[in-house]
Amino acid sequence: VLTPLRELGRRVPADGAVTGYGDIIFAHHACPPLTTVRVHRYELGAQAWTMMHALISGEPILDRPSVRPGEIVMRESLGALPGGDPLPPTAS
């Protein structure tokens, strides 16, 4: 998304904010670094395995999966912190 916006002459975050999901390695190295949601992949995978194993074994799934909410990783692509405060130039 950042490259097409730049090719259209749009500036991130001056003309619009961009956020991602998953906090992949690219997010930190993008220009500008991408604000993203960091998810708990290990927990998601472990719960998926537990549920799949129960289904294959014919066991009932007793508990509803519960995974901690993701964490917002604030970087420069957002342009401002909640409340309108500008991001510090060294945010990562």
JSON list of C-alpha atoms in Angstrom, two decimals, residues 7-71:
[
{"chain": "A", "resi": 7, "resn": "GLU", "atom": "CA", "xyz": [3.64, 6.60, -6.74]},
{"chain": "A", "resi": 8, "resn": "LEU", "atom": "CA", "xyz": [0.38, 8.60, -6.65]},
{"chain": "A", "resi": 9, "resn": "GLY", "atom": "CA", "xyz": [2.18, 11.44, -4.90]},
{"chain": "A", "resi": 10, "resn": "ARG", "atom": "CA", "xyz": [0.51, 10.80, -1.56]},
{"chain": "A", "resi": 11, "resn": "ARG", "atom": "CA", "xyz": [2.50, 11.16, 1.65]},
{"chain": "A", "resi": 12, "resn": "VAL", "atom": "CA", "xyz": [2.09, 8.83, 4.60]},
{"chain": "A", "resi": 13, "resn": "PRO", "atom": "CA", "xyz": [1.15, 9.93, 7.21]},
{"chain": "A", "resi": 14, "resn": "ALA", "atom": "CA", "xyz": [0.63, 13.55, 6.03]},
{"chain": "A", "resi": 15, "resn": "ASP", "atom": "CA", "xyz": [-2.09, 12.62, 3.50]},
{"chain": "A", "resi": 16, "resn": "GLY", "atom": "CA", "xyz": [-3.38, 9.48, 5.22]},
{"chain": "A", "resi": 17, "resn": "ALA", "atom": "CA", "xyz": [-2.49, 6.91, 7.83]},
{"chain": "A", "resi": 18, "resn": "VAL", "atom": "CA", "xyz": [-1.68, 3.27, 7.05]},
{"chain": "A", "resi": 19, "resn": "THR", "atom": "CA", "xyz": [-1.78, 0.39, 9.52]},
{"chain": "A", "resi": 20, "resn": "GLY", "atom": "CA", "xyz": [-0.99, -3.29, 9.24]},
{"chain": "A", "resi": 21, "resn": "TYR", "atom": "CA", "xyz": [-1.78, -6.52, 11.04]},
{"chain": "A", "resi": 22, "resn": "GLY", "atom": "CA", "xyz": [0.64, -9.18, 12.19]},
{"chain": "A", "resi": 23, "resn": "ASP", "atom": "CA", "xyz": [3.77, -7.06, 12.73]},
{"chain": "A", "resi": 24, "resn": "ILE", "atom": "CA", "xyz": [5.75, -8.82, 10.02]},
{"chain": "A", "resi": 25, "resn": "ILE", "atom": "CA", "xyz": [9.45, -7.97, 9.71]},
{"chain": "A", "resi": 26, "resn": "PHE", "atom": "CA", "xyz": [8.75, -5.67, 6.76]},
{"chain": "A", "resi": 27, "resn": "ALA", "atom": "CA", "xyz": [6.60, -3.39, 8.95]},
{"chain": "A", "resi": 28, "resn": "HIS", "atom": "CA", "xyz": [9.57, -2.08, 10.92]},
{"chain": "A", "resi": 29, "resn": "HIS", "atom": "CA", "xyz": [11.68, -1.55, 7.78]},
{"chain": "A", "resi": 30, "resn": "ALA", "atom": "CA", "xyz": [8.99, 0.09, 5.63]},
{"chain": "A", "resi": 31, "resn": "CYS", "atom": "CA", "xyz": [9.29, 3.76, 4.75]},
{"chain": "A", "resi": 32, "resn": "PRO", "atom": "CA", "xyz": [7.75, 5.11, 6.88]},
{"chain": "A", "resi": 33, "resn": "PRO", "atom": "CA", "xyz": [7.80, 2.30, 9.46]},
{"chain": "A", "resi": 34, "resn": "LEU", "atom": "CA", "xyz": [4.32, 0.77, 9.59]},
{"chain": "A", "resi": 35, "resn": "THR", "atom": "CA", "xyz": [2.05, 0.99, 12.63]},
{"chain": "A", "resi": 36, "resn": "THR", "atom": "CA", "xyz": [0.67, -2.50, 13.12]},
{"chain": "A", "resi": 37, "resn": "VAL", "atom": "CA", "xyz": [-1.09, -4.93, 15.44]},
{"chain": "A", "resi": 38, "resn": "ARG", "atom": "CA", "xyz": [1.20, -7.58, 16.92]},
{"chain": "A", "resi": 39, "resn": "VAL", "atom": "CA", "xyz": [-0.66, -10.87, 17.37]},
{"chain": "A", "resi": 40, "resn": "HIS", "atom": "CA", "xyz": [0.23, -13.78, 19.61]},
{"chain": "A", "resi": 41, "resn": "ARG", "atom": "CA", "xyz": [0.91, -16.39, 16.92]},
{"chain": "A", "resi": 42, "resn": "TYR", "atom": "CA", "xyz": [2.14, -19.11, 19.26]},
{"chain": "A", "resi": 43, "resn": "GLU", "atom": "CA", "xyz": [-1.01, -18.93, 21.39]},
{"chain": "A", "resi": 44, "resn": "LEU", "atom": "CA", "xyz": [-3.24, -18.93, 18.33]},
{"chain": "A", "resi": 45, "resn": "GLY", "atom": "CA", "xyz": [-1.44, -21.98, 16.93]},
{"chain": "A", "resi": 46, "resn": "ALA", "atom": "CA", "xyz": [-1.49, -23.85, 20.23]},
{"chain": "A", "resi": 47, "resn": "GLN", "atom": "CA", "xyz": [-5.22, -23.34, 20.63]},
{"chain": "A", "resi": 48, "resn": "ALA", "atom": "CA", "xyz": [-5.89, -24.30, 17.02]},
{"chain": "A", "resi": 49, "resn": "TRP", "atom": "CA", "xyz": [-3.90, -27.52, 17.55]},
{"chain": "A", "resi": 50, "resn": "THR", "atom": "CA", "xyz": [-5.82, -28.34, 20.75]},
{"chain": "A", "resi": 51, "resn": "MET", "atom": "CA", "xyz": [-9.16, -27.82, 19.01]},
{"chain": "A", "resi": 52, "resn": "MET", "atom": "CA", "xyz": [-8.12, -29.80, 15.92]},
{"chain": "A", "resi": 53, "resn": "HIS", "atom": "CA", "xyz": [-6.84, -32.67, 18.05]},
{"chain": "A", "resi": 54, "resn": "ALA", "atom": "CA", "xyz": [-10.11, -32.77, 20.00]},
{"chain": "A", "resi": 55, "resn": "LEU", "atom": "CA", "xyz": [-12.15, -32.79, 16.78]},
{"chain": "A", "resi": 56, "resn": "ILE", "atom": "CA", "xyz": [-10.06, -35.56, 15.21]},
{"chain": "A", "resi": 57, "resn": "SER", "atom": "CA", "xyz": [-10.29, -37.62, 18.42]},
{"chain": "A", "resi": 58, "resn": "GLY", "atom": "CA", "xyz": [-14.05, -37.16, 18.57]},
{"chain": "A", "resi": 59, "resn": "GLU", "atom": "CA", "xyz": [-13.81, -35.30, 21.87]},
{"chain": "A", "resi": 60, "resn": "PRO", "atom": "CA", "xyz": [-16.05, -32.36, 22.61]},
{"chain": "A", "resi": 61, "resn": "ILE", "atom": "CA", "xyz": [-14.51, -28.92, 22.60]},
{"chain": "A", "resi": 62, "resn": "LEU", "atom": "CA", "xyz": [-15.33, -27.78, 26.09]},
{"chain": "A", "resi": 63, "resn": "ASP", "atom": "CA", "xyz": [-13.76, -24.36, 26.23]},
{"chain": "A", "resi": 64, "resn": "ARG", "atom": "CA", "xyz": [-14.08, -21.54, 23.82]},
{"chain": "A", "resi": 65, "resn": "PRO", "atom": "CA", "xyz": [-10.67, -20.39, 22.58]},
{"chain": "A", "resi": 66, "resn": "SER", "atom": "CA", "xyz": [-9.34, -17.35, 24.36]},
{"chain": "A", "resi": 67, "resn": "VAL", "atom": "CA", "xyz": [-6.29, -15.52, 23.12]},
{"chain": "A", "resi": 68, "resn": "ARG", "atom": "CA", "xyz": [-4.90, -12.29, 24.48]},
{"chain": "A", "resi": 69, "resn": "PRO", "atom": "CA", "xyz": [-5.79, -9.31, 22.33]},
{"chain": "A", "resi": 70, "resn": "GLY", "atom": "CA", "xyz": [-3.11, -8.08, 19.98]},
{"chain": "A", "resi": 71, "resn": "GLU", "atom": "CA", "xyz": [-0.89, -5.16, 20.87]}
]
